[in-house]
mmCIF file of C-alpha atoms in Angstrom:
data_model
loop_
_atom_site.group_PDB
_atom_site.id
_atom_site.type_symbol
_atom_site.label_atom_id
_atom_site.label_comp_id
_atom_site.label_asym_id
_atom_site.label_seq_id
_atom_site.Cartn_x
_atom_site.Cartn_y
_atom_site.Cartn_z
ATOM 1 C CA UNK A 1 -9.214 -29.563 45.729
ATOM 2 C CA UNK A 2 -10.379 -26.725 43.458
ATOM 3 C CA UNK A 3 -11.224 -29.079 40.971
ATOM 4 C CA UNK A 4 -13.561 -31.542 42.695
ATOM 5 C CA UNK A 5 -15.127 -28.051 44.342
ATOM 6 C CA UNK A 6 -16.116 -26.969 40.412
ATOM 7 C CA UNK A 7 -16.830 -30.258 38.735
ATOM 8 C CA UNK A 8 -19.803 -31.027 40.338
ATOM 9 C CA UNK A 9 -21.029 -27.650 39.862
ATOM 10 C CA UNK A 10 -19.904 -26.932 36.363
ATOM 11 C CA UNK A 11 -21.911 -30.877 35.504
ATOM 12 C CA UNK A 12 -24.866 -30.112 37.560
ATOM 13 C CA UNK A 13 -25.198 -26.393 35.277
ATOM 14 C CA UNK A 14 -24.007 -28.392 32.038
ATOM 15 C CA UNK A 15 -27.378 -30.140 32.783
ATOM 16 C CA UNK A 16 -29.383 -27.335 33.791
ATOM 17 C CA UNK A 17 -28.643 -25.852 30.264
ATOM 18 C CA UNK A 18 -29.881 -29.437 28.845
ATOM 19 C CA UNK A 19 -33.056 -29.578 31.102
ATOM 20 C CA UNK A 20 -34.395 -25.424 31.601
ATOM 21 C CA UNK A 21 -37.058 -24.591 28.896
ATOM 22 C CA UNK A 22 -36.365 -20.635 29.922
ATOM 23 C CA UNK A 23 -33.809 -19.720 27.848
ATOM 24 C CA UNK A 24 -32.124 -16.954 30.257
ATOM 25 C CA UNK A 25 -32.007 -19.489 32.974
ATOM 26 C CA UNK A 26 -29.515 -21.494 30.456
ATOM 27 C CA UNK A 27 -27.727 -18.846 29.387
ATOM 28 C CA UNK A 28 -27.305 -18.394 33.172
ATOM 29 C CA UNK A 29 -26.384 -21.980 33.839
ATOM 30 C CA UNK A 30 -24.068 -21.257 31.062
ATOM 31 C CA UNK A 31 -22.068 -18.351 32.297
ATOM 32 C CA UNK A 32 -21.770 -20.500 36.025
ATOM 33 C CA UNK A 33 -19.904 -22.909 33.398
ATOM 34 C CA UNK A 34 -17.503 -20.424 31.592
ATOM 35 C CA UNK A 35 -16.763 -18.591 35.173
ATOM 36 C CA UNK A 36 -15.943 -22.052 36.734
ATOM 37 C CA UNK A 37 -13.676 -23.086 33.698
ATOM 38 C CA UNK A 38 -12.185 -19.703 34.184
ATOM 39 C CA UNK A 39 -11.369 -20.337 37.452
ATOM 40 C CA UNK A 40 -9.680 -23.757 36.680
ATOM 41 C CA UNK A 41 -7.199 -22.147 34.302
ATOM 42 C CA UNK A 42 -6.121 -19.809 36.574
ATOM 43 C CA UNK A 43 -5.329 -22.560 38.964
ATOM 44 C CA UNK A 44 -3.373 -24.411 36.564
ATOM 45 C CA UNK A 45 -1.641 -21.541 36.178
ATOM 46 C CA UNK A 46 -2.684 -19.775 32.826
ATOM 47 C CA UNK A 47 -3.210 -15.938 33.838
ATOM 48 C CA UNK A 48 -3.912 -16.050 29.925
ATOM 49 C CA UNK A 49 -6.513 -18.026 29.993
ATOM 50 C CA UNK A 50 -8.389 -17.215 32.552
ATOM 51 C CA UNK A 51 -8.743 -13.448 31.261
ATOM 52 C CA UNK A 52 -9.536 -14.827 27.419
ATOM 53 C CA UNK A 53 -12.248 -17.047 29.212
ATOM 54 C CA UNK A 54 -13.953 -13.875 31.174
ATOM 55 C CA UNK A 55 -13.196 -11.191 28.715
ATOM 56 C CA UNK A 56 -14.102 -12.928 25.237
ATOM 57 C CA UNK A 57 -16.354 -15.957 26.599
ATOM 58 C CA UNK A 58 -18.336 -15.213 29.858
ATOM 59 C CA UNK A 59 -18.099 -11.053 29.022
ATOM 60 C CA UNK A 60 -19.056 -10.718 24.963
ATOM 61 C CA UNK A 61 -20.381 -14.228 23.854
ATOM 62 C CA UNK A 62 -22.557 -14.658 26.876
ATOM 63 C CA UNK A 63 -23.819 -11.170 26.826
ATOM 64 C CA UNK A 64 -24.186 -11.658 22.579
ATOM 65 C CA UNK A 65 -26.567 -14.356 24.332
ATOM 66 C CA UNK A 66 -28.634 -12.356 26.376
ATOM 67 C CA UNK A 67 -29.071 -9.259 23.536
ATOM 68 C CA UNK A 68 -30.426 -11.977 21.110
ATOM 69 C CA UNK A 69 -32.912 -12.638 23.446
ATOM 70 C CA UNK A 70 -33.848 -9.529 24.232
ATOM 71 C CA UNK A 71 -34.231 -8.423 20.605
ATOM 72 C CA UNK A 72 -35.841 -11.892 19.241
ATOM 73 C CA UNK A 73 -37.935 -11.899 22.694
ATOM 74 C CA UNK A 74 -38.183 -14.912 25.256
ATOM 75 C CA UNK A 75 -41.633 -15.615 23.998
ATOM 76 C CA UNK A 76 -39.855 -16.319 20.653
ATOM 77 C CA UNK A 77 -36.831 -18.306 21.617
ATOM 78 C CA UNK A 78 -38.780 -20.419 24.048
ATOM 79 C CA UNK A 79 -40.746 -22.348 21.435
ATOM 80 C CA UNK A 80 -40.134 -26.229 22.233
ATOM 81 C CA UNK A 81 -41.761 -27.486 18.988
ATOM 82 C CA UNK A 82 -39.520 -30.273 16.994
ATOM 83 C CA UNK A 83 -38.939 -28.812 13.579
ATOM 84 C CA UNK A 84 -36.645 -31.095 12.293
ATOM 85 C CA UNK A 85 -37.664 -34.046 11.810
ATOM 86 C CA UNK A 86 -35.509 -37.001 14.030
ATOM 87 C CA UNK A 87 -33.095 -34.662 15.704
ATOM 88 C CA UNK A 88 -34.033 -36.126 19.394
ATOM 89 C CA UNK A 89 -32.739 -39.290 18.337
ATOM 90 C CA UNK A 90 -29.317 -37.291 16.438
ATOM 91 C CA UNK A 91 -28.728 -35.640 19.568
ATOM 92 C CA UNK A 92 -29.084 -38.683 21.930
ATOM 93 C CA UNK A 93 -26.770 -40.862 19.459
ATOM 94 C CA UNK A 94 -24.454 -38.202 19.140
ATOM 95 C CA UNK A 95 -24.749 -37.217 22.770
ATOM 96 C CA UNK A 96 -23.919 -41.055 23.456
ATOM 97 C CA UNK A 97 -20.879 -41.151 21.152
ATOM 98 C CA UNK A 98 -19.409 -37.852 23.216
ATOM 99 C CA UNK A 99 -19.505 -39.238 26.118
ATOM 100 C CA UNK A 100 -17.784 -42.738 25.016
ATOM 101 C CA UNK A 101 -14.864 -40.139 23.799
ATOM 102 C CA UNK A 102 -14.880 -38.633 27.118
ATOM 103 C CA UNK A 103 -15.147 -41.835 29.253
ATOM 104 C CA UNK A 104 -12.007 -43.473 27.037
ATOM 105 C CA UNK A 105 -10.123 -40.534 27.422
ATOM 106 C CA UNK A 106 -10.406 -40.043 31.550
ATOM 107 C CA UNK A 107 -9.818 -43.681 31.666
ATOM 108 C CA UNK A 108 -6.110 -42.964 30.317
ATOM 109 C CA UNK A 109 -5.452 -40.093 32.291
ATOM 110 C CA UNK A 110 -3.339 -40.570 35.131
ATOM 111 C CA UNK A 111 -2.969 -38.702 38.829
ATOM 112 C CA UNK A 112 0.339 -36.651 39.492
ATOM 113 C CA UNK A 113 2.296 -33.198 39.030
ATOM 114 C CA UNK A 114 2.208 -32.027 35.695
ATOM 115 C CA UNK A 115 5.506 -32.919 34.029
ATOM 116 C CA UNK A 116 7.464 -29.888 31.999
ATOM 117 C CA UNK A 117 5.142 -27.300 33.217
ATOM 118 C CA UNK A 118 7.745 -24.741 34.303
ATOM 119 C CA UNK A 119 10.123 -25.311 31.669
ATOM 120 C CA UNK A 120 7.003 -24.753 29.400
ATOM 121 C CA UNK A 121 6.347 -21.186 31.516
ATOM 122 C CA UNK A 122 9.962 -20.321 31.788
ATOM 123 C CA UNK A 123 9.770 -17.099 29.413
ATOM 124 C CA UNK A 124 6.367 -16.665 30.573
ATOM 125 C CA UNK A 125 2.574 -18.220 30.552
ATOM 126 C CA UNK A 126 1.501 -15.595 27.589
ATOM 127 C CA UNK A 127 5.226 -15.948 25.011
ATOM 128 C CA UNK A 128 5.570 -19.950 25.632
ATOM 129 C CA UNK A 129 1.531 -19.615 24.503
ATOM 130 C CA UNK A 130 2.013 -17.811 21.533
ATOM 131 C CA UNK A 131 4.945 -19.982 20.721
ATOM 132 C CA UNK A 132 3.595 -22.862 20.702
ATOM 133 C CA UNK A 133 0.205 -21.568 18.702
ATOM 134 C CA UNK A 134 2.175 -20.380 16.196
ATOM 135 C CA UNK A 135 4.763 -22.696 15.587
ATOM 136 C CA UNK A 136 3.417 -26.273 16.437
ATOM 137 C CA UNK A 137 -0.202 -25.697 15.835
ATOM 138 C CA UNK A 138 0.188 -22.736 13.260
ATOM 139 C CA UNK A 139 -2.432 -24.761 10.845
ATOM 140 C CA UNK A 140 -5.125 -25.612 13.260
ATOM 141 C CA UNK A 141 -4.927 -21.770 14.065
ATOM 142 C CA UNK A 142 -4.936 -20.832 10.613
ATOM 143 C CA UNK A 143 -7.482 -23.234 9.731
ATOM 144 C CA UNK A 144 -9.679 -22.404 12.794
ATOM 145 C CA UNK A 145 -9.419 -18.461 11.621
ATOM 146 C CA UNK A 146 -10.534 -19.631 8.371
ATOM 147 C CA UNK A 147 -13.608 -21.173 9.734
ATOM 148 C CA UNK A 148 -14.696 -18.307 11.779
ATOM 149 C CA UNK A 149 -14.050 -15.747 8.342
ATOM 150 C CA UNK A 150 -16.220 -18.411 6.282
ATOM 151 C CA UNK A 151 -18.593 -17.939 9.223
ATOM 152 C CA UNK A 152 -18.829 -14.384 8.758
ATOM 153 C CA UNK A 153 -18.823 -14.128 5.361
ATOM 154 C CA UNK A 154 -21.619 -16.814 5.213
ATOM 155 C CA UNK A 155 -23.841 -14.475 7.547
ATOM 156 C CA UNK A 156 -23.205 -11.517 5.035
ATOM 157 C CA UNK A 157 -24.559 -14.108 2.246
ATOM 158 C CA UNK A 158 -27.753 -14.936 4.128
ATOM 159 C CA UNK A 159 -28.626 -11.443 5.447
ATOM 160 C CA UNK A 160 -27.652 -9.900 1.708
ATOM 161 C CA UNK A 161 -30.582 -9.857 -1.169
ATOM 162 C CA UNK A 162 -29.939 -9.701 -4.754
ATOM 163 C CA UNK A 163 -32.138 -6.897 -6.058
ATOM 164 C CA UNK A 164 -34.402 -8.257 -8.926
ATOM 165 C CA UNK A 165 -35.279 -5.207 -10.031
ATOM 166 C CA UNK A 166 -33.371 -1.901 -11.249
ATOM 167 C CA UNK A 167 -33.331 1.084 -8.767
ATOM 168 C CA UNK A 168 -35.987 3.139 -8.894
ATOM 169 C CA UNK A 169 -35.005 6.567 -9.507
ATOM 170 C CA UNK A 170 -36.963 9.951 -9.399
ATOM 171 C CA UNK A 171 -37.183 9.839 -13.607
ATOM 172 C CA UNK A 172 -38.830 6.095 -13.704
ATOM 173 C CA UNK A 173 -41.174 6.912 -11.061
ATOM 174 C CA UNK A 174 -42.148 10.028 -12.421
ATOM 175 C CA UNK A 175 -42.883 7.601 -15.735
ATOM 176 C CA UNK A 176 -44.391 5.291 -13.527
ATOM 177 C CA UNK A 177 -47.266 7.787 -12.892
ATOM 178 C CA UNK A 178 -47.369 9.088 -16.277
ATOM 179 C CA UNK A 179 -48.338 5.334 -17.945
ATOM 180 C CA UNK A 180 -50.936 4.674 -14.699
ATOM 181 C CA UNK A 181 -52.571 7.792 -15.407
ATOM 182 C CA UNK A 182 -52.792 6.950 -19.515
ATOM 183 C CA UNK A 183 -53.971 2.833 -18.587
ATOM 184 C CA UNK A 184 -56.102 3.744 -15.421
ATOM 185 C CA UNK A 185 -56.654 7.433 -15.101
ATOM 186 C CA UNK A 186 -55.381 7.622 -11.720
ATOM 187 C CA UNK A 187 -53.831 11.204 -11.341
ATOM 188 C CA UNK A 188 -50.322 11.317 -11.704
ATOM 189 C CA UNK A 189 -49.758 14.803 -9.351
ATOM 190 C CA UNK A 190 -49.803 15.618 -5.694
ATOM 191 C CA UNK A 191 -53.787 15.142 -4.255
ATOM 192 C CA UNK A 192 -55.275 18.407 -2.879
ATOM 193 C CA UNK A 193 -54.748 19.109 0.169
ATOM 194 C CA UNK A 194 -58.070 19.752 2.318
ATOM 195 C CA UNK A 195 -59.703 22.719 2.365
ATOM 196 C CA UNK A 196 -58.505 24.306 -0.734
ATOM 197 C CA UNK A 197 -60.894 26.704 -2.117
ATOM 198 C CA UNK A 198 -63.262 26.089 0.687
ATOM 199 C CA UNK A 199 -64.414 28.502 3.427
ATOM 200 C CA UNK A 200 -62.158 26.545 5.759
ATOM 201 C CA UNK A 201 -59.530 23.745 6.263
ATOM 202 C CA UNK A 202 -61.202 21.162 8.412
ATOM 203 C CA UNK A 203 -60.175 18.036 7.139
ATOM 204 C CA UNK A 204 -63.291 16.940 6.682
ATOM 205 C CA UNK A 205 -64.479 19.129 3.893
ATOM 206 C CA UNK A 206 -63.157 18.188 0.723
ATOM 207 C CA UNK A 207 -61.631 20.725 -1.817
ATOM 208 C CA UNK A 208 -63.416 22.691 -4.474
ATOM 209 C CA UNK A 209 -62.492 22.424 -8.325
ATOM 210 C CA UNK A 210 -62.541 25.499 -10.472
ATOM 211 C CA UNK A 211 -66.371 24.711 -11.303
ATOM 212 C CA UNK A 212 -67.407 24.523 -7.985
ATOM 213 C CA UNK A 213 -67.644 20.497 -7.163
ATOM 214 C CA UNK A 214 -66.350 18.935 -4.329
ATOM 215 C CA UNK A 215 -62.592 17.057 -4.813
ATOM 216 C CA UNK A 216 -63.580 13.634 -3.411
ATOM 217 C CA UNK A 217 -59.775 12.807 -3.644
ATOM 218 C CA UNK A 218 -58.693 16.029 -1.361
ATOM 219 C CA UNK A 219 -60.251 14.062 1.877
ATOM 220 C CA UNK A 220 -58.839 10.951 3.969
ATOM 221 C CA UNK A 221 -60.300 7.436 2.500
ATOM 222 C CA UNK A 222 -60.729 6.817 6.099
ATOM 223 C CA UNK A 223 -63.542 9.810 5.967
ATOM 224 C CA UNK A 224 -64.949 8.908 3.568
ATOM 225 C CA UNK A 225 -65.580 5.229 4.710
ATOM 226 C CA UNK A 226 -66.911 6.650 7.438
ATOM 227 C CA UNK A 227 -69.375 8.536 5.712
ATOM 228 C CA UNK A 228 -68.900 11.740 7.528
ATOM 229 C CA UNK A 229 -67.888 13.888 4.719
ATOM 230 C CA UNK A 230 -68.740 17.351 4.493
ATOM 231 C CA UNK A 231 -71.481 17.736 1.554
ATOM 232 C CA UNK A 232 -72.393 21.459 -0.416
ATOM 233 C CA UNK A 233 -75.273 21.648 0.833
ATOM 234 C CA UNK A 234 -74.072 21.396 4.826
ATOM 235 C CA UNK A 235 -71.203 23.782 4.111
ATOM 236 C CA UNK A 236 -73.523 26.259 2.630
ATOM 237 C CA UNK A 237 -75.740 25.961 6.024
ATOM 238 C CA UNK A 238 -72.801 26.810 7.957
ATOM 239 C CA UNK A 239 -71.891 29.948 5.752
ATOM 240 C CA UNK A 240 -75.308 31.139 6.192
ATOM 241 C CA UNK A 241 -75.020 30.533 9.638
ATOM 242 C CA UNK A 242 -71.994 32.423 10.144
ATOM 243 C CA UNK A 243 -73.298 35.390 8.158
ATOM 244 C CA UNK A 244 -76.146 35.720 9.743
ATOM 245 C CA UNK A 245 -74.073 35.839 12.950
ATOM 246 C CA UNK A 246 -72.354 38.976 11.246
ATOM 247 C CA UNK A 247 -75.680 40.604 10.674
ATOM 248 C CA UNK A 248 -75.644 40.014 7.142
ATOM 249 C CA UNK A 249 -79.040 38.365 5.109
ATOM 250 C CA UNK A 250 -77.747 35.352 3.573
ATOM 251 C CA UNK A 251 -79.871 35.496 0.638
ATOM 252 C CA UNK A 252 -77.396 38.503 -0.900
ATOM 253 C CA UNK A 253 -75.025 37.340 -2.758
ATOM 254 C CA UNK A 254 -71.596 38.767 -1.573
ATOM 255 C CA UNK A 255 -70.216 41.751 -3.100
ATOM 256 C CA UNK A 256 -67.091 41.539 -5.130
ATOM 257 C CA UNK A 257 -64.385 44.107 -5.336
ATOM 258 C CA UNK A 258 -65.884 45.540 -8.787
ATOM 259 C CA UNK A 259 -69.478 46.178 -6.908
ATOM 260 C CA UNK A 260 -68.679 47.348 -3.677
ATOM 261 C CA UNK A 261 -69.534 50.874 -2.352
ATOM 262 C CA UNK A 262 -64.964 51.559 -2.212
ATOM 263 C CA UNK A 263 -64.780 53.180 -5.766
ATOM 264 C CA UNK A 264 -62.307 51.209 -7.875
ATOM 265 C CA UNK A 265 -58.876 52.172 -8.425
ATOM 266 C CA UNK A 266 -58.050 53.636 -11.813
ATOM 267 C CA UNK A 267 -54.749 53.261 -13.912
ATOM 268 C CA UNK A 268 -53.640 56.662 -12.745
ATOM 269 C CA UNK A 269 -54.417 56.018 -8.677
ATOM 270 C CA UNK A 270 -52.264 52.862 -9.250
ATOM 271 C CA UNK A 271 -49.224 55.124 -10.714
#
């Protein structure tokens, strides 16, 4: 009775998966699938099973599912667009072919209680399990585990790249910069930072050099494509605005620490 409960359902989601273009809605078709499966081995009576089918199927693969989609994005994984060249009319061959297997093999199936069942469960559902995986059909496990390592190993191939090129290290760079600044002149040091040997450190006014031009390199590219550098001539303005605020006349030069009124400290005022 279970059975013809879940069949229908389990078909009508099997072709749900076929037919959604959302890709969450098949993944949940899918898991209404593995839980009704689930549910079928633990009425034919394998408590094994039915917890390998929930914990490892419906609980990890399913939800492996659903995190792929939400790190690729459902905008991403709901592209329809044929890549492949002729694969509608693979699948529908191939699809065809399945279900001749499946038809032939329901045809030859016949109605009744299962035959050897408790003798099979006698020591148990999970021992009489592992028996029989690892004596009878020890080398379609070992060939299956096989598969899945080649699987894994193959995914460490793909997502590995060779490195074409040595490491860089802290001694080639530094040469790096040495051989750019002999073929192109570009400076091979740190670039001033803003506002060095300038009145202030807006980031906007560029630094000074030792004979008193502006360091174009000391500002933001970004500035200066916007043209609103900070010239001499406006940060002079500003200093004689600001002295004239402190009551000084901007046309004095101002004094150094050799020419101003303090007297100047002598060798013996130092000792």
């Amino acid at each position: 009775m279970t059975f013809w409960i879940l069949a229908p359902i389990m078909v009508a989601a099997a072709l749900g998966i076929l037919f959604v273009r959302k890709a969450v809605h098949a993944a949940m078709l899918l898991a209404i699938v593995m839980l009704s499966l689930a549910v079928l081995y633990a009425v034919l009576d394998a408590p094994f099973l039915f917890a390998v089918q929930i914990i490892v199927y419906t609980g990890a693969i399913l939800m492996l599912f659903l995190f792929v989609l939400m790190l690729v994005g459902v905008d991403a994984s709901d592209s329809v667009v044929e890549t492949i060249k002729g694969q509608c009319a693979l699948a529908t061959i191939l699809g065809l072919a399945l279900g001749a297997v499946l038809v032939t093999a329901l045809s030859q199936v016949t109605l009744g209680t299962a035959v050897g069942l408790d003798e099979a469960n006698a020591g148990g559902n999970i021992e009489q399990l592992a028996n029989i995986l690892f004596s009878r059909y020890v080398f379609a496990f070992e060939a299956t585990s096989a598969l899945l390592i080649t699987a894994a190993i193959g995914a460490m191939v793909l997502a590995h790249r060779e490195r074409l090129t040595p490491k860089e290290t802290q001694a080639s760079l530094a040469a790096q910069r040495m051989r750019d600044y002999a073929e192109t002149g570009k400076h091979p040091g740190p670039l001033p930072a803003p506002g060095v040997y300038a009145r202030h450190n807006a980031v906007d006014t560029p630094a000074l050099l030792p004979d008193g031009s502006a360091a174009e390199s000391s500002v933001s590219r970004v500035l200066v494509a916007r043209g609103v550098i900070r010239s001499g001539p406006a940060m002079a303005d500003d200093i004689d605005e600001v002295r004239r605020q402190l009551g000084q006349d901007p046309s004095e030069m101002p004094e150094t620490s050799g020419k101003s009124g303090a007297p100047a400290s002598t060798e013996e005022d130092v000792k």
